[in-house]
Coordinates of C-alpha atoms and ligand atoms in Angstrom, one line a residue:
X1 CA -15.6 70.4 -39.8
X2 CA -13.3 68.1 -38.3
X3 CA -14.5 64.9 -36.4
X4 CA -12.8 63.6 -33.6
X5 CA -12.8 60.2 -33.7
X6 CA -11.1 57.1 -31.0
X7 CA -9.3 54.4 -33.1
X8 CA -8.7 51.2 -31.9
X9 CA -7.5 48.6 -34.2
X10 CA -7.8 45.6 -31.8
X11 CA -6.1 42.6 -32.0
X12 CA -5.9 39.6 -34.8
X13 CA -7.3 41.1 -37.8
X14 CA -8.3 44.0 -36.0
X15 CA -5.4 46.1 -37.4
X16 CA -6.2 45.1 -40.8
X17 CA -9.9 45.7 -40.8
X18 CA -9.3 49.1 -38.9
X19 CA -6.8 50.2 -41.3
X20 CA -8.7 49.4 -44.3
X21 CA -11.7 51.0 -42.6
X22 CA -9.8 54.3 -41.9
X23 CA -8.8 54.5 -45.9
X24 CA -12.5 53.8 -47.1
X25 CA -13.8 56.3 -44.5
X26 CA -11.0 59.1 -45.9
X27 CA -11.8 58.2 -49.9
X28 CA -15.3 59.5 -48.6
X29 CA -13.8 62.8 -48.3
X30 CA -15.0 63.5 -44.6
X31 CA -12.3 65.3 -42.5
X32 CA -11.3 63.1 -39.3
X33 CA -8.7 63.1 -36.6
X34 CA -8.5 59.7 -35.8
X35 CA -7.1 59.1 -32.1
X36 CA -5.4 56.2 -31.8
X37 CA -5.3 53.9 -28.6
X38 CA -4.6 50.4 -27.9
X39 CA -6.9 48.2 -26.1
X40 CA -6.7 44.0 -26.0
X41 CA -3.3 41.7 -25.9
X42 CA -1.3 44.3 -28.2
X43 CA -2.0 46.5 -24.8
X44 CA -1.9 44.3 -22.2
X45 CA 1.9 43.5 -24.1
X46 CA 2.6 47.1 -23.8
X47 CA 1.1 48.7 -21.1
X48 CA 0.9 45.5 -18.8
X49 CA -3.3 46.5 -19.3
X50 CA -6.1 45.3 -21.6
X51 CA -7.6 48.5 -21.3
X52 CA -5.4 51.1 -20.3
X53 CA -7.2 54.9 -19.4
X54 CA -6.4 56.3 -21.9
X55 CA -8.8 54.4 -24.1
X56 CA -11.7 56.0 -21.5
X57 CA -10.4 59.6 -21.5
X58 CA -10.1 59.6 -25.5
X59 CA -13.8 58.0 -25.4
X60 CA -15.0 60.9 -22.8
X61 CA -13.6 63.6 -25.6
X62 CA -14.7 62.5 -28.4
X63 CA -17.5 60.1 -27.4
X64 CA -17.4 58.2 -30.7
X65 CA -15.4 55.2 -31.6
X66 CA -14.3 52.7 -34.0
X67 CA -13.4 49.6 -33.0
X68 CA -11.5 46.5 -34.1
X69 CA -12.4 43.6 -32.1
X70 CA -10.1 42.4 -28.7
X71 CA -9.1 39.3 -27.6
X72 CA -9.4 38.6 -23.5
X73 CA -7.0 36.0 -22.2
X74 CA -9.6 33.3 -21.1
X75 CA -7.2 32.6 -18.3
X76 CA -5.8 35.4 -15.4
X77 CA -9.0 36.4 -14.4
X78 CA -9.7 39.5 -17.0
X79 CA -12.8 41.1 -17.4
X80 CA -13.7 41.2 -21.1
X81 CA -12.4 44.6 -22.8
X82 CA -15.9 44.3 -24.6
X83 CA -17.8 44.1 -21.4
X84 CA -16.0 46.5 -19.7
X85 CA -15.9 49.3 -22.3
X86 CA -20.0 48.8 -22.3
X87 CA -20.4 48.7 -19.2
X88 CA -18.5 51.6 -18.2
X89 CA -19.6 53.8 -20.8
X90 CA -23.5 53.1 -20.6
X91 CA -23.4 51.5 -23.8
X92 CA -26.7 50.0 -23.3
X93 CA -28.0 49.7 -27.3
X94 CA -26.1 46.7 -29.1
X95 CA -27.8 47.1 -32.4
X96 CA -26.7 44.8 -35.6
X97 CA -28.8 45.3 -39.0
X98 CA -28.0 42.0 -40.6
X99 CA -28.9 42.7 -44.6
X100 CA -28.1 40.7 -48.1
X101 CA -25.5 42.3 -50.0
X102 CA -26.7 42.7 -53.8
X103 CA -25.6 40.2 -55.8
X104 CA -23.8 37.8 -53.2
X105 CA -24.6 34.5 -53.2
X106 CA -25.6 32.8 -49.7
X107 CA -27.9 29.3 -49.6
X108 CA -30.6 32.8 -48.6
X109 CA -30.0 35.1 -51.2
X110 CA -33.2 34.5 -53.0
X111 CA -35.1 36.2 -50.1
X112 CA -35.7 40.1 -48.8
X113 CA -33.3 39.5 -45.6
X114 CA -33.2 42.8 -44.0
X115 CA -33.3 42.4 -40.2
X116 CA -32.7 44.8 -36.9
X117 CA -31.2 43.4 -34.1
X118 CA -31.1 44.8 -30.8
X119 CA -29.3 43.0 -27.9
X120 CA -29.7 44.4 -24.3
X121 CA -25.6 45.4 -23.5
X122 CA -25.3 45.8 -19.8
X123 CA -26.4 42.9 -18.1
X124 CA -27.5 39.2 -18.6
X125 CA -25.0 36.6 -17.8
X126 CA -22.8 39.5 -18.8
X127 CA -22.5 40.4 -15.6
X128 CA -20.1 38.4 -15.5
X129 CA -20.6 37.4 -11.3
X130 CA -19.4 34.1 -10.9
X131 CA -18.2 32.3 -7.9
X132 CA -17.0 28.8 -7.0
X133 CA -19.7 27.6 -4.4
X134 CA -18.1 24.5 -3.8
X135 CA -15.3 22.5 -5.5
X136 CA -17.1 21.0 -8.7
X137 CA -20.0 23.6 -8.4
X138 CA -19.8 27.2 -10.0
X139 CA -22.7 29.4 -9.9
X140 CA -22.9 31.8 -12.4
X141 CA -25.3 35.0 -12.3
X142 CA -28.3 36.3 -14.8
X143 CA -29.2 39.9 -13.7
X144 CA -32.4 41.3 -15.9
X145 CA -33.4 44.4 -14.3
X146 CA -36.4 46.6 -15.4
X147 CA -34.5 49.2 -16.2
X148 CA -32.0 47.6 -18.4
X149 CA -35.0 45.9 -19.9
X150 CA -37.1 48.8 -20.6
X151 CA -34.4 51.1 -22.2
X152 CA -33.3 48.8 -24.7
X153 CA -37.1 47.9 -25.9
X154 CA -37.7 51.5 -26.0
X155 CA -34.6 51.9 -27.9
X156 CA -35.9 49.5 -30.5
X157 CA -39.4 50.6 -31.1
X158 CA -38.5 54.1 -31.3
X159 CA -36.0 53.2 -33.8
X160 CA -38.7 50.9 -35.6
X161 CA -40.6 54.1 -35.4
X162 CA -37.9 56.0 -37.0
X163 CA -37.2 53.4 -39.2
X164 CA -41.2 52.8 -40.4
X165 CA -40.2 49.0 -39.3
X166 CA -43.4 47.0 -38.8
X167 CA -43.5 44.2 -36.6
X168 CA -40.9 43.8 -33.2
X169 CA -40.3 40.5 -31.7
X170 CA -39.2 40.0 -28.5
X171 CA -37.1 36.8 -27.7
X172 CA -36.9 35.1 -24.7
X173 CA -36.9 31.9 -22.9
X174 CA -39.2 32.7 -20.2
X175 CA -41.2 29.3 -20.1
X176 CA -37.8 28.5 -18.1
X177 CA -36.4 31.4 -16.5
X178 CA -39.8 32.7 -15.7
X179 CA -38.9 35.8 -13.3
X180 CA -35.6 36.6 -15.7
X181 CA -36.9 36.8 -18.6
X182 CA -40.5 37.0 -17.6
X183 CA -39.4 40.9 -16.5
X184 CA -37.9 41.3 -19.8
X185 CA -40.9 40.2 -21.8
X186 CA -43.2 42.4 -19.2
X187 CA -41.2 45.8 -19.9
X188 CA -41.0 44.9 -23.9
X189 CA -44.9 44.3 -23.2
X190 CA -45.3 47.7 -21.6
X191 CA -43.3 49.6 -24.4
X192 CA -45.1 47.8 -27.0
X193 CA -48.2 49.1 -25.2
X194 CA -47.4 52.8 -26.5
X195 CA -46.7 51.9 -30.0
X196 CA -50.0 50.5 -30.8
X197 CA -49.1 51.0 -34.5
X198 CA -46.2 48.4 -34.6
X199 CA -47.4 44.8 -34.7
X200 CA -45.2 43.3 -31.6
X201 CA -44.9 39.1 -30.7
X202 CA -42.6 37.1 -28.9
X203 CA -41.0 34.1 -29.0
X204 CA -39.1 31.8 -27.4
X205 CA -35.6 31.6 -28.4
X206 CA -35.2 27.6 -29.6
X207 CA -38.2 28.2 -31.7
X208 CA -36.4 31.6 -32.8
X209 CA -33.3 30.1 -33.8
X210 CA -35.1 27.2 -36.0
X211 CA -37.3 29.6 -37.9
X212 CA -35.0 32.4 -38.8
X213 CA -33.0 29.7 -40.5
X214 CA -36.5 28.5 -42.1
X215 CA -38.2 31.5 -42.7
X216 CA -35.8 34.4 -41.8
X217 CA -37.8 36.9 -44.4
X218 CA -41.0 37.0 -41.7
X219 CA -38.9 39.0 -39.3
X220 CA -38.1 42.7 -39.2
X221 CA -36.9 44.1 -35.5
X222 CA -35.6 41.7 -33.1
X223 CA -35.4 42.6 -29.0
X224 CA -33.5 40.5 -27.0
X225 CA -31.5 39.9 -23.5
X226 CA -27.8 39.9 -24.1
X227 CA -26.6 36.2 -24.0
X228 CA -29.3 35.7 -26.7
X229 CA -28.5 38.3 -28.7
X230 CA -25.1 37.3 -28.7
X231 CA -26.0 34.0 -30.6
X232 CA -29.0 34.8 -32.4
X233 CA -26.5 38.0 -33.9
X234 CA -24.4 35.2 -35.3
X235 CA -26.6 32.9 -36.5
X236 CA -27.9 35.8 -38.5
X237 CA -24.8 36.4 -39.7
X238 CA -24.7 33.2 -41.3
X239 CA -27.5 33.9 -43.3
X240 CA -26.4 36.4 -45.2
X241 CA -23.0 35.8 -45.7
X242 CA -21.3 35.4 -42.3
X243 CA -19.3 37.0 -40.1
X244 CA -16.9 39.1 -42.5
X245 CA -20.1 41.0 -43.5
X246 CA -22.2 42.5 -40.1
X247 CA -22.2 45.6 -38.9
X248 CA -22.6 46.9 -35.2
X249 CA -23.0 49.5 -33.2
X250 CA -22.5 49.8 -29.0
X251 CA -24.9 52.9 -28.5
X252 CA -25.4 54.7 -24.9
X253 CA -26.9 58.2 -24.0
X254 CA -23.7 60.4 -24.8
X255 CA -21.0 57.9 -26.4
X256 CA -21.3 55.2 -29.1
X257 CA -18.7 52.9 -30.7
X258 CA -18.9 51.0 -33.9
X259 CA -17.4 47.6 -34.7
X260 CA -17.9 44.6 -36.8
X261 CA -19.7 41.2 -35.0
X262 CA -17.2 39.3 -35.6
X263 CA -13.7 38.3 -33.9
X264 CA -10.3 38.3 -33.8
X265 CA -10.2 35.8 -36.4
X266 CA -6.9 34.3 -35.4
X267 CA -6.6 31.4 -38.3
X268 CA -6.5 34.0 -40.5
X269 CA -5.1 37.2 -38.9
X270 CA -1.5 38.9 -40.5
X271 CA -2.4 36.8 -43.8
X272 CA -4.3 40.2 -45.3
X273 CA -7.1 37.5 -46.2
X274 CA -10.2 39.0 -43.3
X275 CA -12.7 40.9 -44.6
X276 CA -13.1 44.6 -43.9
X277 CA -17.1 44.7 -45.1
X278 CA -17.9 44.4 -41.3
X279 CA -15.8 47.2 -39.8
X280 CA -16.7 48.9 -43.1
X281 CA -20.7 48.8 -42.8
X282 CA -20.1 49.7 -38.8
X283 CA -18.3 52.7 -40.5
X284 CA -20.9 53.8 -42.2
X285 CA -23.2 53.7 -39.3
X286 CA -20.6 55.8 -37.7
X287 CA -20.8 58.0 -40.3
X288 CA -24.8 58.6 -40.4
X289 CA -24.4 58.9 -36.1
X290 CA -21.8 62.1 -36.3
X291 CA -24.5 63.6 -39.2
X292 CA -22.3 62.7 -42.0
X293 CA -24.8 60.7 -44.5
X294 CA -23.6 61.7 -47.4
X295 CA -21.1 59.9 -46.5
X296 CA -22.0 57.4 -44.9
X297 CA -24.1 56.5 -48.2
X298 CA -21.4 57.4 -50.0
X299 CA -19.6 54.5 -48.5
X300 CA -22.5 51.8 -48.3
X301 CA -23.1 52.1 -52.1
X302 CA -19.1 51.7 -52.7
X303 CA -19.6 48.6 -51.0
X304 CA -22.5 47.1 -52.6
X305 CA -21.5 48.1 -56.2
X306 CA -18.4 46.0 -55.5
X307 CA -20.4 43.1 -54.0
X308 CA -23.6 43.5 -57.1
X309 CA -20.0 43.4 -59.3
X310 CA -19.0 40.0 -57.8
X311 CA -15.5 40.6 -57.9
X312 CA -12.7 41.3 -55.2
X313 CA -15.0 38.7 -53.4
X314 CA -13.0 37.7 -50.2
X315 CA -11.8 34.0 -49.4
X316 CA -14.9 34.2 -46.4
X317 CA -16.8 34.4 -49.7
X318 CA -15.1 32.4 -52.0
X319 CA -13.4 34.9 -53.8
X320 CA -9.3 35.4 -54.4
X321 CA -9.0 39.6 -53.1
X322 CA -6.6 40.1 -50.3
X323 CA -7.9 42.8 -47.9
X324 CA -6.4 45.4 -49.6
X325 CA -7.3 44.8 -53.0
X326 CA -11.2 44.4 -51.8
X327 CA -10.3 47.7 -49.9
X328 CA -9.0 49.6 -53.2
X329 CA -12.3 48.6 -55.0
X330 CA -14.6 49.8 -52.2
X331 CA -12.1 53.6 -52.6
X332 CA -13.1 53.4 -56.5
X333 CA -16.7 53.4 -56.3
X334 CA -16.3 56.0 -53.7
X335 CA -17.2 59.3 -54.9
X336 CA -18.5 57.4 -58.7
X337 CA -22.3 57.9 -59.5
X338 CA -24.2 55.2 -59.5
X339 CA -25.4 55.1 -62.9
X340 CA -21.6 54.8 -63.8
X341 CA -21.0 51.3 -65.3
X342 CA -17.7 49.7 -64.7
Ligands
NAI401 P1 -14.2 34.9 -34.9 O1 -15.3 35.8 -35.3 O2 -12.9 35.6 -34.6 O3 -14.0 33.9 -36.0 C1 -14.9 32.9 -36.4 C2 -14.7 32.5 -37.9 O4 -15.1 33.5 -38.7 C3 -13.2 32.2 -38.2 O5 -13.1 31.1 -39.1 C4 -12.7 33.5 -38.8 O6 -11.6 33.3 -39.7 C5 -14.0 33.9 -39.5 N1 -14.0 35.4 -39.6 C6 -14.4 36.3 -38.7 N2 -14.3 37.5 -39.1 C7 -13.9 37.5 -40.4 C8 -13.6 38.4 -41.4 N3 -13.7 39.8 -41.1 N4 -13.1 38.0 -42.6 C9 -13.0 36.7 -42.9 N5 -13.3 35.7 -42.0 C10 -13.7 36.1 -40.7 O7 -14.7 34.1 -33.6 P2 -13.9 33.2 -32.6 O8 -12.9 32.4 -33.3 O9 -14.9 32.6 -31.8 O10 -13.2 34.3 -31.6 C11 -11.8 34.6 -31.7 C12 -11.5 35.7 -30.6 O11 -12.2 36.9 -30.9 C13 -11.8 35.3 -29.2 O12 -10.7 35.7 -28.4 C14 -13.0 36.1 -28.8 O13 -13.1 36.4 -27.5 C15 -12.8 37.4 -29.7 N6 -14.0 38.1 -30.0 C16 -14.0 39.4 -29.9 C17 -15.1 40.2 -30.3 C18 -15.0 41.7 -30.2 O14 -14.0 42.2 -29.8 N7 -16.1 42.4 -30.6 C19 -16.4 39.5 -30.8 C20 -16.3 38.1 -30.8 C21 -15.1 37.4 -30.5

């Protein structure tokens, strides 16, 4: 079978990452038609559009996506491409396993890391409403609704569920915003409710912040409002080797697209030095979602026999490999038993 799949390579080292992504995902033998579509500066250069229809109506076909990341002019009043594309599409899920690589070295990589992030997609300071109320004084709007709130706690104890994940915490800062995030914590409390078997606790986000950088090995599934789990995805990053390494995944009812947590990287983008582990690992979530997991683990292990090897490191990780060299290591484990020294 042939998988229809939406392309788009972004902008910085989105183009890199994507392509290197598209040649580890063909080494893993799986047929796909990728369609291509531009969305970010490269379009608004050739279209006069960050994100032209065309992304949408290749999106409503195949309802699967890769993405590089985009870059939104911060002046000229744009919408972000990111928060329009989730938005639009009901891409309510952002989920981000953060997980140590065998055999890299981080200041963490003596402990079990292996953590589940889900970050509420749709709303937040997202929102994005903003007005001027008076010269000097902007007023910018955080919208938590229930049923934002309670889809994407659902989401992650069904997947801790699924997952035979332990222990959800919910982060929030509702000592402060008490009727915000108070409703998040009530529906996370009322999901939590009909999963009696998984342990579930909550913590304010300062205190969050300070102990996953102290003791990140106590957590397992984290829930959060989307401003949060914008940072808190980051900082996790760090921990296990930064942002050329984690994975993520936009998810809604009928369409999902994958792409790394990081940027566009522009100190280092047309130099063939990013990373494409990121984009890579989002791959291979892509590639378990369309029911190809085979593949998918196909493509994980290729990965992490090349990081346990501790060559064709990156310069993120102190290494020398261009992209494309790290690239052609990943495509010779491919398809290579494990139990295959070399
Ligand atoms: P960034 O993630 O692009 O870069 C932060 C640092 O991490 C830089 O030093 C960069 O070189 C490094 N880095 C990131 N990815 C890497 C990789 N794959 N390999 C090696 N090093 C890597 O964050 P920044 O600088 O805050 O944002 C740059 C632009 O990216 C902005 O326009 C922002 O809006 C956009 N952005 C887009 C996202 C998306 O489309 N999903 C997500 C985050 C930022």
């Amino acid at each position: 079978m042939t998988h229809q799949i939406t392309l788009i390579p972004g902008d910085g080292i989105g183009p890199e990452v994507a392509e290197a992504t598209v040649r580890a995902v063909e080494a893993t033998g799986v047929a796909v038609e990728w369609e291509r579509v531009n969305a970010g500066v490269s379009a608004l250069e050739e279209y006069g559009e960050l994100l032209p229809d065309d992304v949408f109506a290749s999106l409503a076909a195949t309802h699967v996506g890769l993405k590089g990341p985009t870059a939104t002019p911060i002046a000229g009043g744009h919408q972000s491409i990111n928060v329009a594309l989730r938005k639009k599409l009901g891409l309510y899920v952002n989920f981000r396993p953060v997980r140590m690589l065998p055999g890299l070295r981080t200041r963490f990589s003596d402990l079990p890391i292996n953590l589940a992030i889900f970050r509420e997609n749709t709303e937040d300071l997202y929102a994005g409403l903003e007005h001027e109320v008076v010269p000097g004084v902007v007023e910018s709007l955080k919208i938590i609704t229930q049923n934002a709130s309670l889809r994407i706690a659902r989401a992650a104890f069904e997947y801790a569920r699924r997952e035979s994940r332990c222990k959800v915490t919910a982060i929030h800062k509702a000592n402060i915003m008490k009727k915000s995030d108070g409703l998040f914590l009530k529906c996370c409390r009322e999901v939590a409710a009909q999963f009696p078997q998984i342990e579930y606790n909550e913590l304010i986000v300062d205190n969050a912040c300070m102990q996953i950088v102290t003791r990140p090995e106590q957590f397992d599934l984290l829930v959060m409002p989307n401003l949060y789990g914008d940072i808190v995805s980051d900082l996790a990053a760090g921990l296990v080797g930064g942002l050329g390494i984690v994975p993520g995944a936009n998810l809604g009812d009928s369409t999902a697209i994958f792409e790394a947590v990081h940027g566009t990287a522009p100190d280092i983008a047309g130099k063939g030095l990013a990373n494409p582990t990121a984009l890579m690992q989002s791959a291979a979530l892509m590639l378990a979602h369309i029911g190809e997991r085979d593949a998918a683990a196909n493509l994980q292990s290729a990965l992490e026999r090349v990081y346990a090897s501790g060559r064709h490191l990156t310069g993120d990780l102190g290494g020398k490999a261009s992209t494309c060299e790290f690239t052609d290591a990943v495509i010779d484990y491919i398809g290579v038993p494990q139990s295959t020294a070399r």
